[in-house]
Short mmCIF file of C-alpha atoms and ligand atoms in Angstrom, two decimals:
data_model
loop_
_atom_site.label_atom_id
_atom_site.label_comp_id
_atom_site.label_asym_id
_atom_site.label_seq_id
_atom_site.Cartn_x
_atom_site.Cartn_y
_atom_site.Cartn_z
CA UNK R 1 15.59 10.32 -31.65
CA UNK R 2 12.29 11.62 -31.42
CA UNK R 3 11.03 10.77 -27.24
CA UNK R 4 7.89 8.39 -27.18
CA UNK R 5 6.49 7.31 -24.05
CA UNK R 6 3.73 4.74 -24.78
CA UNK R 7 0.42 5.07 -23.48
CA UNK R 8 0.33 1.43 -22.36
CA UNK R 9 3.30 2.64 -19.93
CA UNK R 10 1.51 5.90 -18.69
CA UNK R 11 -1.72 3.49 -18.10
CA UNK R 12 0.51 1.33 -15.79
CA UNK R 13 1.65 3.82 -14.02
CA UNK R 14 -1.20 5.35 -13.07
CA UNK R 15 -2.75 2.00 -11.75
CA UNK R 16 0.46 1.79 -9.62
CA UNK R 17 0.63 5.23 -8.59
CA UNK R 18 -3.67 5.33 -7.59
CA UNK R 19 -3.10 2.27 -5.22
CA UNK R 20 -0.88 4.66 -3.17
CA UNK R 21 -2.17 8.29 -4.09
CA UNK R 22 -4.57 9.06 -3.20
CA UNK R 23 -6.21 5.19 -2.58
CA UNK R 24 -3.77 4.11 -0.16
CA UNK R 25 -3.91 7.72 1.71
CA UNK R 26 -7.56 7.37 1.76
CA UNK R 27 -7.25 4.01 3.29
CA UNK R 28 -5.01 5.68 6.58
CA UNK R 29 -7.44 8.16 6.68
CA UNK R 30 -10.44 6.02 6.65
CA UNK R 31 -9.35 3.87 9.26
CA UNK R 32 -8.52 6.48 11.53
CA UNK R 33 -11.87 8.12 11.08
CA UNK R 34 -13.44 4.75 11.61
CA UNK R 35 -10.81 4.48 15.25
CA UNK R 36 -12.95 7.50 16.77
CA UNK R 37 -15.35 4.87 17.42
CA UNK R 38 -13.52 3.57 20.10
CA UNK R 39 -14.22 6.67 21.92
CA UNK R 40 -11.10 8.83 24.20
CA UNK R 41 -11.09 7.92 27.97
CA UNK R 42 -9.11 10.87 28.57
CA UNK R 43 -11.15 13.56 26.93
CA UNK R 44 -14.24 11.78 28.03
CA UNK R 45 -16.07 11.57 24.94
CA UNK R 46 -17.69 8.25 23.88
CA UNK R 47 -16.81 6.63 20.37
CA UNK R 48 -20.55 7.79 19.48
CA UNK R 49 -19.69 11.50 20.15
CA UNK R 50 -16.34 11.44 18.78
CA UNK R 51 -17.25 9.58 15.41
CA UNK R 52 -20.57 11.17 14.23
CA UNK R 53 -18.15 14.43 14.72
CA UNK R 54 -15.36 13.20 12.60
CA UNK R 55 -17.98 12.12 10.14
CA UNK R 56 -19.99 15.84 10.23
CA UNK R 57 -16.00 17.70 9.87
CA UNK R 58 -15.57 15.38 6.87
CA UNK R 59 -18.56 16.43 5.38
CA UNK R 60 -17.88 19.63 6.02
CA UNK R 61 -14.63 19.92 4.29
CA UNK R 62 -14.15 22.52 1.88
CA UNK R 63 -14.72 21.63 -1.71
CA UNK R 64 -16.02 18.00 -0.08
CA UNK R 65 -17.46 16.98 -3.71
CA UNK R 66 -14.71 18.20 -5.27
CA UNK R 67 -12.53 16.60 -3.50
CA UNK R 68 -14.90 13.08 -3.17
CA UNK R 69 -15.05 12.50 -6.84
CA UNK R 70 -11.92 13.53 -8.22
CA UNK R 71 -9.92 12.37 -5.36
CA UNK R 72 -11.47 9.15 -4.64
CA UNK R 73 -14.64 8.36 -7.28
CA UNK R 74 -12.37 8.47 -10.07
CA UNK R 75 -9.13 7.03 -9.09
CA UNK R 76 -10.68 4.37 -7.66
CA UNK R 77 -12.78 3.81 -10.90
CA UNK R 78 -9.52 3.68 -12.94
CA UNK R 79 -7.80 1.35 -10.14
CA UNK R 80 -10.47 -0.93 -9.99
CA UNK R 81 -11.37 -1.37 -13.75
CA UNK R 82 -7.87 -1.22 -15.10
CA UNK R 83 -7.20 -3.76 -12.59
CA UNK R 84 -9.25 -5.95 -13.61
CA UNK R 85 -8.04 -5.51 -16.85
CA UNK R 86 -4.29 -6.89 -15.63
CA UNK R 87 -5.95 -9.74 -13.53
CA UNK R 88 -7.78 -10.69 -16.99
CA UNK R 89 -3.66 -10.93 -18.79
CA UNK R 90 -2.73 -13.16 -15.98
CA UNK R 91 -3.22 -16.93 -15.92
CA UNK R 92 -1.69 -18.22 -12.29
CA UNK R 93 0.23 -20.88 -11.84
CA UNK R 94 0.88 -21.33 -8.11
CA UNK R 95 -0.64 -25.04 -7.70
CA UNK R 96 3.09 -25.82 -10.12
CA UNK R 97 5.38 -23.05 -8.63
CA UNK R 98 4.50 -22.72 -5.28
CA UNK R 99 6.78 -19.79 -4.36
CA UNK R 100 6.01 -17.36 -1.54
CA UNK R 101 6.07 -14.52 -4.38
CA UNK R 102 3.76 -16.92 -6.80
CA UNK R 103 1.11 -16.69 -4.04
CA UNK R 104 1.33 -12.84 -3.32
CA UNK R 105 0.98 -12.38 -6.87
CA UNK R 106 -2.43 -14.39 -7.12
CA UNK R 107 -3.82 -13.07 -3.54
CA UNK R 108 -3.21 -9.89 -4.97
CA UNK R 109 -5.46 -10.48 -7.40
CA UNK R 110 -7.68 -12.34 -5.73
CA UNK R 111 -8.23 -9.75 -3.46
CA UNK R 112 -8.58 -7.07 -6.00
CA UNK R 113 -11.86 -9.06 -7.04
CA UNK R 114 -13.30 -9.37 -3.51
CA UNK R 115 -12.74 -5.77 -3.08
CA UNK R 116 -14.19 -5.21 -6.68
CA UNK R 117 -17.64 -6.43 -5.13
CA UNK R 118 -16.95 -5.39 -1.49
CA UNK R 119 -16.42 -2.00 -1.84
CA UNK R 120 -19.17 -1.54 -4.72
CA UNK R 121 -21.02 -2.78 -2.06
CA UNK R 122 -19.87 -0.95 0.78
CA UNK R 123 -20.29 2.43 -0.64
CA UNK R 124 -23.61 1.72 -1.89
CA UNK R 125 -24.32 0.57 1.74
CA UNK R 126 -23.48 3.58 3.89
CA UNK R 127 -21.97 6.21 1.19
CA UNK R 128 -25.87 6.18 -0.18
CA UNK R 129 -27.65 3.42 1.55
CA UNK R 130 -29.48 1.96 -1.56
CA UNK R 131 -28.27 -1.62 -0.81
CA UNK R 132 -32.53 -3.41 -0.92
CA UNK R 133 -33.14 -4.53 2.17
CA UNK R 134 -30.37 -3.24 4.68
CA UNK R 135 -29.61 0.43 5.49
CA UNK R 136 -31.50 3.27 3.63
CA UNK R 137 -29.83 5.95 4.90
CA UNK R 138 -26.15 7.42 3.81
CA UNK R 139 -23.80 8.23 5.99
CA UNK R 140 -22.41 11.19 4.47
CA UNK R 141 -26.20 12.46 4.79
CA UNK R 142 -26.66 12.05 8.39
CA UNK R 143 -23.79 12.59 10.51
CA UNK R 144 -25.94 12.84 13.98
CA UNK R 145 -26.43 8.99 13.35
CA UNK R 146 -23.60 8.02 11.89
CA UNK R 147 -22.51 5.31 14.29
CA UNK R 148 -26.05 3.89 14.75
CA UNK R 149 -26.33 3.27 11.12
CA UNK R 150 -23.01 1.27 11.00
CA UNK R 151 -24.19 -0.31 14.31
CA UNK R 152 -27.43 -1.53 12.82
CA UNK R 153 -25.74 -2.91 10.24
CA UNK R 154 -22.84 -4.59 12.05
CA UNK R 155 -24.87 -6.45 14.70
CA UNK R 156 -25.84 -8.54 11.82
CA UNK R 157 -23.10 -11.01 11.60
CA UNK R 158 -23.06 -11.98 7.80
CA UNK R 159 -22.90 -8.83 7.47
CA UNK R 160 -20.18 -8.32 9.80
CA UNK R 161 -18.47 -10.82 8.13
CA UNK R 162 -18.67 -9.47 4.89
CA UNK R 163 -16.92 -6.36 6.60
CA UNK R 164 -13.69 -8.52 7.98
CA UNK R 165 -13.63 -10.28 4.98
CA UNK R 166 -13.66 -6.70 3.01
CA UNK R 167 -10.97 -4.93 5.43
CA UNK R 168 -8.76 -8.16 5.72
CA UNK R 169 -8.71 -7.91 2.01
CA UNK R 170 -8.03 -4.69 1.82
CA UNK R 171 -5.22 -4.30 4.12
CA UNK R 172 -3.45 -7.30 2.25
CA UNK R 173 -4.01 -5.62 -1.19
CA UNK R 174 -2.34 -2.50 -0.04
CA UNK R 175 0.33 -3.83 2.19
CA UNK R 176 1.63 -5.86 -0.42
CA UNK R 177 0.67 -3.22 -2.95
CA UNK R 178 2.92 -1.20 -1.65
CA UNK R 179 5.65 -3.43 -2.10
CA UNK R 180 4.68 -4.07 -5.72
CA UNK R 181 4.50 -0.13 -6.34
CA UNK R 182 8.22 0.60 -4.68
CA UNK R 183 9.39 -2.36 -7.30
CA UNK R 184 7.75 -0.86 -9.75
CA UNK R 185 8.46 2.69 -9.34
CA UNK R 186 12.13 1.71 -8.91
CA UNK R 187 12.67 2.56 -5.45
CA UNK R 188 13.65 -0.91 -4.20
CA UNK R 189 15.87 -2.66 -6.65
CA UNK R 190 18.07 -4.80 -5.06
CA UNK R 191 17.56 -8.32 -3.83
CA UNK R 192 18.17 -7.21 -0.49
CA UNK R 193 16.47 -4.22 -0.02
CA UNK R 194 13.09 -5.88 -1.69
CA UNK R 195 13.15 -8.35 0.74
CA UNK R 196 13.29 -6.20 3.66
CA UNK R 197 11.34 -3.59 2.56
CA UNK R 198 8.54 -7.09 1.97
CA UNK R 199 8.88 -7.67 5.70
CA UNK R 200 8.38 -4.29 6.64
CA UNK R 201 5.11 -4.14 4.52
CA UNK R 202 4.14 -7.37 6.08
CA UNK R 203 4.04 -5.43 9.47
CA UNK R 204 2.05 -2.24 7.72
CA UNK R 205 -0.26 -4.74 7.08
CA UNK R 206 -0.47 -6.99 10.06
CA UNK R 207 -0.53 -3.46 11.93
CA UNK R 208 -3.86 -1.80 9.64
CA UNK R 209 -5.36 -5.33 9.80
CA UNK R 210 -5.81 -5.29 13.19
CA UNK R 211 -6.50 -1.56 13.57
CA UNK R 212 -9.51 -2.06 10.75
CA UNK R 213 -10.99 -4.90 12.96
CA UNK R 214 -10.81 -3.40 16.76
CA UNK R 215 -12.59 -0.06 15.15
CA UNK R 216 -15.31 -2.50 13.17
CA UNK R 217 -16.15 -3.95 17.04
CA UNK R 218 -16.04 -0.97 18.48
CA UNK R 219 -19.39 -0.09 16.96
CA UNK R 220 -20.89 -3.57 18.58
CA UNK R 221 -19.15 -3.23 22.17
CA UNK Q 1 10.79 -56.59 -11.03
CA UNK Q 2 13.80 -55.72 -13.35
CA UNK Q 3 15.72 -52.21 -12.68
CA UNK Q 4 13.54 -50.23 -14.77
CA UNK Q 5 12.69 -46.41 -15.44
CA UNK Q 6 9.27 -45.60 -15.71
CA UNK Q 7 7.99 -42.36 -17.58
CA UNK Q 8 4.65 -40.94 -18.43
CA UNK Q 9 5.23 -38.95 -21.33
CA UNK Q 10 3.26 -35.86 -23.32
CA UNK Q 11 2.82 -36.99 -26.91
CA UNK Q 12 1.85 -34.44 -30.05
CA UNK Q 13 2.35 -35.94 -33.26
CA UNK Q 14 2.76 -31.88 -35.04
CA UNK Q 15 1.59 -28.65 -34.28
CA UNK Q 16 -2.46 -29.21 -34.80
CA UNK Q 17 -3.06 -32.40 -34.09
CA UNK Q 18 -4.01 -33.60 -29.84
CA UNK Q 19 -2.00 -34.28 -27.31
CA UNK Q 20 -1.85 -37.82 -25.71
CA UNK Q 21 -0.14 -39.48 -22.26
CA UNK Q 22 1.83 -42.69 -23.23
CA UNK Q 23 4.23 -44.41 -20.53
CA UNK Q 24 7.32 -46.03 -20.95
CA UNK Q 25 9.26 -48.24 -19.05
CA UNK Q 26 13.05 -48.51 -19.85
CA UNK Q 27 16.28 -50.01 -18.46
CA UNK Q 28 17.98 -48.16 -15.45
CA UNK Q 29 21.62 -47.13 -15.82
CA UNK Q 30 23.09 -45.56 -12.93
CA UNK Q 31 23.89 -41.87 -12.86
CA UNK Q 32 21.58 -41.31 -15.95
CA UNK Q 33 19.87 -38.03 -17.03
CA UNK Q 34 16.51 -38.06 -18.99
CA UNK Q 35 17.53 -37.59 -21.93
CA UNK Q 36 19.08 -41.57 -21.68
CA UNK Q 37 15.97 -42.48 -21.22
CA UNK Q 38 14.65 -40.90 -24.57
CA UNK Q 39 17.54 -42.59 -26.27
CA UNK Q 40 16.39 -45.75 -25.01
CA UNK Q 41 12.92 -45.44 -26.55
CA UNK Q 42 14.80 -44.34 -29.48
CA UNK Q 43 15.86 -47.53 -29.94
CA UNK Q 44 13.05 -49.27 -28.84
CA UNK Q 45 10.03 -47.49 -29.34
CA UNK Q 46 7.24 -49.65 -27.53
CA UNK Q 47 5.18 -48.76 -24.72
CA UNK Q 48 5.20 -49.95 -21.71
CA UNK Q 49 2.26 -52.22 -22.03
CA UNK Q 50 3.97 -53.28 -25.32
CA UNK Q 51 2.24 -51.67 -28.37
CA UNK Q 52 4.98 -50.56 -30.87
CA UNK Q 53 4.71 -46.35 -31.34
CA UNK Q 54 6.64 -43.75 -32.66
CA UNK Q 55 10.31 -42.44 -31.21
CA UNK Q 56 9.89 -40.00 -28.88
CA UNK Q 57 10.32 -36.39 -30.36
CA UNK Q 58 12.87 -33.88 -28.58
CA UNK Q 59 16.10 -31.44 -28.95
CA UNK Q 60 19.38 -31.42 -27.22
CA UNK Q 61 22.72 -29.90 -27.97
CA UNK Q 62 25.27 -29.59 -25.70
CA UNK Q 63 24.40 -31.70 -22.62
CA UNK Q 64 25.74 -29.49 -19.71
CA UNK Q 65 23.29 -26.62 -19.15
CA UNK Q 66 24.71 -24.55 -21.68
CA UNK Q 67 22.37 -24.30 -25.06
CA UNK Q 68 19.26 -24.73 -23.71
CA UNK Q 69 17.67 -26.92 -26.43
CA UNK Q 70 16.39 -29.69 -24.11
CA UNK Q 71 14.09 -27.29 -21.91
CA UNK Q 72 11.09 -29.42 -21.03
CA UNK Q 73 8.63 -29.99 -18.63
CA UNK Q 74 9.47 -32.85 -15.79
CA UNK Q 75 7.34 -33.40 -12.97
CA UNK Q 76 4.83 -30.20 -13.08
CA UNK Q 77 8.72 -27.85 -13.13
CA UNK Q 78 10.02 -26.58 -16.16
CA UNK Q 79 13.86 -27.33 -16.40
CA UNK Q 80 16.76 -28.83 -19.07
CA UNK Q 81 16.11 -32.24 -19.41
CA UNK Q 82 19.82 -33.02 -19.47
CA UNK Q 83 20.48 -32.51 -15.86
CA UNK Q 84 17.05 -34.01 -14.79
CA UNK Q 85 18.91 -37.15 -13.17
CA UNK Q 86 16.99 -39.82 -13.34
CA UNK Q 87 18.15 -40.68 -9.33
CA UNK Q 88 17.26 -37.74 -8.12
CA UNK Q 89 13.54 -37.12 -9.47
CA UNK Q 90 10.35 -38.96 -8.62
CA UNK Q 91 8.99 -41.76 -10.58
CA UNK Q 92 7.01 -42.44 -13.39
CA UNK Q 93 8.68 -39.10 -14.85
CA UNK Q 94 6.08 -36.55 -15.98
CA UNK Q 95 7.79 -35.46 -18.72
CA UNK Q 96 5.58 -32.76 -20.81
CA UNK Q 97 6.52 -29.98 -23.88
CA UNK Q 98 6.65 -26.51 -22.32
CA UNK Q 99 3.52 -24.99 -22.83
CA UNK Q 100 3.93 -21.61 -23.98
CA UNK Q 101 5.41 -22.47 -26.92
CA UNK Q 102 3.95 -23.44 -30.07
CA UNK Q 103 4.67 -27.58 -30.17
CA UNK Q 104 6.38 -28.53 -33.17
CA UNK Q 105 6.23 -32.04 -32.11
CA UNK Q 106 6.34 -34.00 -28.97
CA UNK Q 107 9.03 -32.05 -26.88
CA UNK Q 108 10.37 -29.95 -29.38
CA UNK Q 109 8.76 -26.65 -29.38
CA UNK Q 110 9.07 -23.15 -31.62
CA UNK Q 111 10.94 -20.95 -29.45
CA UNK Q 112 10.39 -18.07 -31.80
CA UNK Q 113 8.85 -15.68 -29.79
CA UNK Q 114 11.37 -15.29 -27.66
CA UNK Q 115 13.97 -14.14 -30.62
CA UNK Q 116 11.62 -11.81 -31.86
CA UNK Q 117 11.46 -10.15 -28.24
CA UNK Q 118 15.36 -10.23 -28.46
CA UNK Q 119 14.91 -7.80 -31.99
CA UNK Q 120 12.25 -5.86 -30.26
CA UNK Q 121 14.20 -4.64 -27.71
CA UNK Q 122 17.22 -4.04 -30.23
CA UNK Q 123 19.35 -6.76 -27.87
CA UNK Q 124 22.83 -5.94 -30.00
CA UNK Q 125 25.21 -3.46 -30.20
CA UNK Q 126 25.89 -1.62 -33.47
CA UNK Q 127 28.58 -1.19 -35.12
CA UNK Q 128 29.58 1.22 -37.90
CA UNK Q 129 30.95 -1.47 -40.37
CA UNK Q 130 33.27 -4.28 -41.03
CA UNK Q 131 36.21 -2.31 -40.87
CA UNK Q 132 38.67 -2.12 -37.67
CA UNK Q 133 37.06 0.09 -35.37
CA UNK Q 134 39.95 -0.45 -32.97
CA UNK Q 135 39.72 -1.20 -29.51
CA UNK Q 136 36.02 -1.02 -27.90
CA UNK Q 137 35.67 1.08 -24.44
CA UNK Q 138 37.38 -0.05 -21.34
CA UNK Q 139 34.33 -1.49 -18.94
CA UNK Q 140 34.83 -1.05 -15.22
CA UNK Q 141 35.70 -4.82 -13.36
CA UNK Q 142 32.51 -4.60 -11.94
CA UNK Q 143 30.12 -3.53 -14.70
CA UNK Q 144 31.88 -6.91 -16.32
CA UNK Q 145 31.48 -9.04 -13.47
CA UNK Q 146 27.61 -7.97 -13.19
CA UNK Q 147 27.04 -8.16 -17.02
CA UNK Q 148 29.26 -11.55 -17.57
CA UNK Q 149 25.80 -13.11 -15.03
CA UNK Q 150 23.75 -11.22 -17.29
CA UNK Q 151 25.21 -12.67 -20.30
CA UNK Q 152 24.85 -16.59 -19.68
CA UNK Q 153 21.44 -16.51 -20.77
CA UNK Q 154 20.63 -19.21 -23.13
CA UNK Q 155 17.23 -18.33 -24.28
CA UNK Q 156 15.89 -22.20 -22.71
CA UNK Q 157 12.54 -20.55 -22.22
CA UNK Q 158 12.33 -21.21 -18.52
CA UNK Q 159 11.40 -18.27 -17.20
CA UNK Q 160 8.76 -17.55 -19.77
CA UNK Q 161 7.15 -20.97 -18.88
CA UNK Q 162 6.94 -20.55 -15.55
CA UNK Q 163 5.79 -16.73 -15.85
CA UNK Q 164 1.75 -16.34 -14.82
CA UNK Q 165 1.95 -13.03 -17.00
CA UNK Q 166 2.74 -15.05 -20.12
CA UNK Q 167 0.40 -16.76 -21.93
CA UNK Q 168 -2.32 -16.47 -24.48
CA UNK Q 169 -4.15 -13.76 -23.05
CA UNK Q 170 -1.19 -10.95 -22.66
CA UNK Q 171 1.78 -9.72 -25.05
CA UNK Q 172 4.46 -9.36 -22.19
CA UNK Q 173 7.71 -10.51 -23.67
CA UNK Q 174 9.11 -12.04 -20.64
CA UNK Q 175 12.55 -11.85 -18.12
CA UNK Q 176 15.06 -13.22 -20.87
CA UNK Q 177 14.31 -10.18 -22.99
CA UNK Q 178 14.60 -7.60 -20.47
CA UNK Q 179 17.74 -9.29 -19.07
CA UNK Q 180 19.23 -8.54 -22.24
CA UNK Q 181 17.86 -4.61 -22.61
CA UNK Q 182 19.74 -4.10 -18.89
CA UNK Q 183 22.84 -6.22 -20.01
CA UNK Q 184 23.12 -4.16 -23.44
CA UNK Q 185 22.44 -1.10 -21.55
CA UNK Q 186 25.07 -0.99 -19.05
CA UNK Q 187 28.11 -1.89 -22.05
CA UNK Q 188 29.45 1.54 -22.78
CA UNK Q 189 28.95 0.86 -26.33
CA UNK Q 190 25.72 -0.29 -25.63
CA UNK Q 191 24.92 2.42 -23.48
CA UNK Q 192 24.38 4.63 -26.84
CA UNK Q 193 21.23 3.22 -27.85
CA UNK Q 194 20.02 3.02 -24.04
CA UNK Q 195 16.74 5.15 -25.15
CA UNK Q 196 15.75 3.17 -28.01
CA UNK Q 197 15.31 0.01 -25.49
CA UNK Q 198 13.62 1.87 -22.66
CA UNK Q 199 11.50 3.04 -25.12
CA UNK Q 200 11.01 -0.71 -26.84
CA UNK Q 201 10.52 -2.04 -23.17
CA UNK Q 202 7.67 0.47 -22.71
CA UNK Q 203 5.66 -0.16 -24.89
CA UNK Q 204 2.44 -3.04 -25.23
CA UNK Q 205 3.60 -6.70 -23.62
CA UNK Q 206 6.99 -4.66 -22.03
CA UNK Q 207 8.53 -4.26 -18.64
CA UNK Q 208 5.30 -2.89 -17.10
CA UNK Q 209 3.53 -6.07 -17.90
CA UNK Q 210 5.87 -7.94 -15.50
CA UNK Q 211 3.38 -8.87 -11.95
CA UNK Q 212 6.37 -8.98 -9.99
CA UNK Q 213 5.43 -13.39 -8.98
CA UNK Q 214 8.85 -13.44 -9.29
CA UNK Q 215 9.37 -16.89 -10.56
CA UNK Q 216 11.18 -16.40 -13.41
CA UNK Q 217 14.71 -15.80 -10.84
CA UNK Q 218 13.36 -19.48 -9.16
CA UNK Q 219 13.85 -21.38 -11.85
CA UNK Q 220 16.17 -19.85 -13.74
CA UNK Q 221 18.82 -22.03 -14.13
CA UNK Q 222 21.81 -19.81 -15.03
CA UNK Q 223 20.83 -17.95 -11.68
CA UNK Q 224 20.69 -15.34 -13.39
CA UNK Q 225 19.33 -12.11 -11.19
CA UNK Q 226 16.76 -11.95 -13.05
CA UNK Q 227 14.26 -9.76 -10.80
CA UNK Q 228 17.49 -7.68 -10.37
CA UNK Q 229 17.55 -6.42 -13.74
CA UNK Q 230 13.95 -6.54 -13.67
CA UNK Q 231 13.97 -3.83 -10.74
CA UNK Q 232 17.06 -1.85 -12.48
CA UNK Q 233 14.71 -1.75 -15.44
CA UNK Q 234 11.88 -0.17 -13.70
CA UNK Q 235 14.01 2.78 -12.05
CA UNK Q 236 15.25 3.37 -15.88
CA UNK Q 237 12.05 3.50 -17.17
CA UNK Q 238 9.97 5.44 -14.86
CA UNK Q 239 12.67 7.66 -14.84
CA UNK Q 240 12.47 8.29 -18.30
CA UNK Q 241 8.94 8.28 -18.46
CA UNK Q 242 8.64 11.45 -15.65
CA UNK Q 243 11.20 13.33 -17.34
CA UNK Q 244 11.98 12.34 -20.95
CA UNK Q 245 9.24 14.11 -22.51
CA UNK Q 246 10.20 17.37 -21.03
CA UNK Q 247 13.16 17.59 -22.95
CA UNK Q 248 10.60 17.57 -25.83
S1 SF4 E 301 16.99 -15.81 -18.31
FE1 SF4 E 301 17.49 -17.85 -17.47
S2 SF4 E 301 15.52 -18.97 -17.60
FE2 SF4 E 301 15.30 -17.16 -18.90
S3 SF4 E 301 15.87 -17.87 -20.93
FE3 SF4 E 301 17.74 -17.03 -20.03
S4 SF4 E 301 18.74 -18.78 -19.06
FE4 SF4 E 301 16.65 -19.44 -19.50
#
């Protein structure tokens, strides 16, 4: 037999595999770039100091375009249009089978769509500051002002809003995306094992949740 | 009042025309399933506020569970009409086709689809011809005792109905199907043709268009491990699909 493997597979698998690679990685590192904010007692730097650094090393990063578009533009591109795409070939039916699973499966979606719009909007908001009306500077531009920027922006509280709404969002679409990609990639087959390894994403998730919100009001404190 | 049923019940008089809600109200027996109740308007085909209609369209076979034919929709939950007891369920009884089936007519819907999955993902064993091919492969106790789970599937429809990923909008063929690719795979015999169903499986409206909701192991009602096979399915497949092509 000749060996075929569709494209409508290889498609799939990429929108699984981009949610963790480099997405999800991007995520951790994200967060923990945005946790400088809350500054080091013992080294006796403040958040501004330590932040506006983190943000100047990233920039400085060898092959840092390279590495932006091809590492995050474009996977994310694929993730979030091809996702859209599978939210589109889904018609939910939770109100009639109200099973913990049923729900996942449509916040999971629903979420995808916020972060469709929040992170379109993020990036354009700090990545290149061209949202009308709020921030025109980028962050990647300016590293010396880094945390004022995000400061400006977050003592505004619909904005600030927007923000929990956005990182709440995202820590549930990766949390349980991670489930969803262990399924899918055949790691966790068993009953058993998909339960537990559910509740242990639950905690990833509870855990980034909160660590995505106490770095967001450290740039207000 | 008398000891009455009453039912609220999806009418379609064929497979173009509008759907319309017509109650019923019919004598109680004790211990009854639905399908008594659809007998009784059978017989007397008036509705409850007394204008005369038509009988009541539906199938049923074997009245345990066991064909399948009598899959409706009661109460918002898809399940076999003939162990809906009328005792146990809430009342009037929301009794409605399934809906991702073509209606032939009332209840009775074109279950089709799902037999066409079954020859898409080449859900038989073959055999060489009608001559004695003497005795078949001896199967391990527990490959039979996962398989013989595996094998009660009726093709009822439930876990297509109550699947978000299947419906107008997408191809995927559904749980039953796949059920069948991992219960075909994992006979010996079976096991020979193992690629040509991985391959079937990922392709358009195949395993990778399952969302993982997970409902189709709720309601089936074989209990079959549905999201099991599901799961086994995926390891198969993305295994094959990393390394298949470099035996090319
Ligand atoms: S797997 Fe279960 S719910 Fe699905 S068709 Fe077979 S018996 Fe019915």
């Amino acid at each position: 037999m000749s060996i075929k493997v569709s494209r409508h597979f290889v498609l799939r698998k990429l929108h699984q595999l981009t949610g963790i690679l480099p997405l999800g990685i991007f995520l951790l590192e994200h967060f923990y770039t945005n946790s400088k904010a809350l500054g080091s007692v013992s080294a006796n730097r403040t958040g501004i100091q330590l932040f506006n650094e983190a943000v100047g090393d990233l920039q400085s990063l060898p092959y840092v375009l390279f590495v932006e578009v091809l590492g995050i533009f474009v996977p994310l591109i694929y993730h979030a249009v091809y996702g859209l795409v599978i939210t589109y070939e889904g018609k939910p039916n939770a109100g009639s089978y109200d099973f913990g699973r049923n729900w996942l499966y449509v916040i999971q979606r629903v979420t995808g769509v916020i972060l469709f719009v929040f992170i379109t909007f993020h990036v354009l908001n700090f990545r290149f500051g061209l949202i009308p009306g709020l921030n025109t500077r980028s962050v990647a531009a300016h590293p010396d002002q880094a945390f004022q920027i995000v400061r400006g922006e977050f003592l505004n509280p619909t904005i600030l809003f927007v923000y929990f709404v956005g990182i709440a969002s995202t820590t549930f679409h990766f949390a349980n995306g991670l489930w969803l990609f262990l399924i899918d990639w055949g790691i966790a087959v068993g009953r058993r094992t998909q339960r537990l390894v559910g509740y242990a994403c639950g905690v990833v998730g509870v855990v980034l949740t909160a660590i995505g919100i106490n770095a967001a009001l450290a740039f207000i404190h | 009042m008398a000891d009455t049923v009453r039912l609220k019940i999806k009418r379609q008089d064929g497979p173009d025309t509008s759907a319309r809600w017509e109650e019923f109200e019919v004598p109680h027996r004790k211990g009854e399933n639905l399908l008594t109740c659809l007998m009784d308007i059978q017989k007397n085909p008036v509705t409850a506020d007394g204008k005369p209609t038509t009988p009541v369209v539906w199938e049923s076979n074997c009245l345990e569970e066991v064909c399948g034919a009598c899959t409706m929709v009661i109460n918002g939950r898809v399940r076999q009409g003939c162990t809906a007891l009328v005792d146990k369920i809430e009342q009037p009884i929301k009794v409605e086709p399934m809906t991702k089936f073509p209606v032939v007519r009332d209840l009775m819907v074109d279950r089709s689809r799902m037999f066409e999955s079954l020859k898409k993902v080449h859900a038989w064993i073959d055999i060489d011809g009608t001559h004695d091919l003497g005795p078949g492969p001896r199967v391990a106790p527990d490959v039979q005792q996962t398989r013989y789970v595996l094998s009660t599937c009726m093709t009822c429809g439930c876990c297509l109905e109550a699947c978000p990923q299947i419906n107008p909008r997408s191809q995927f063929i559904g749980a039953a199907a796949l059920n069948q690719v991992r219960l075909f795979n994992e006979h010996p015999s079976g096991a020979l043709h193992k690629d040509v169903r991985l391959e079937a499986i990922m392709d358009d409206g195949g395993i990778s268009d399952c969302g993982n909701a997970q409902n189709c192991v709720q309601v089936c009602p074989k209990n079959i491990p549905l999201t099991d096979s599901i799961a086994a399915l995926y390891r198969e497949t993305t295994w094959y699909g990393l390394f298949s092509w470099l035996k090319r």
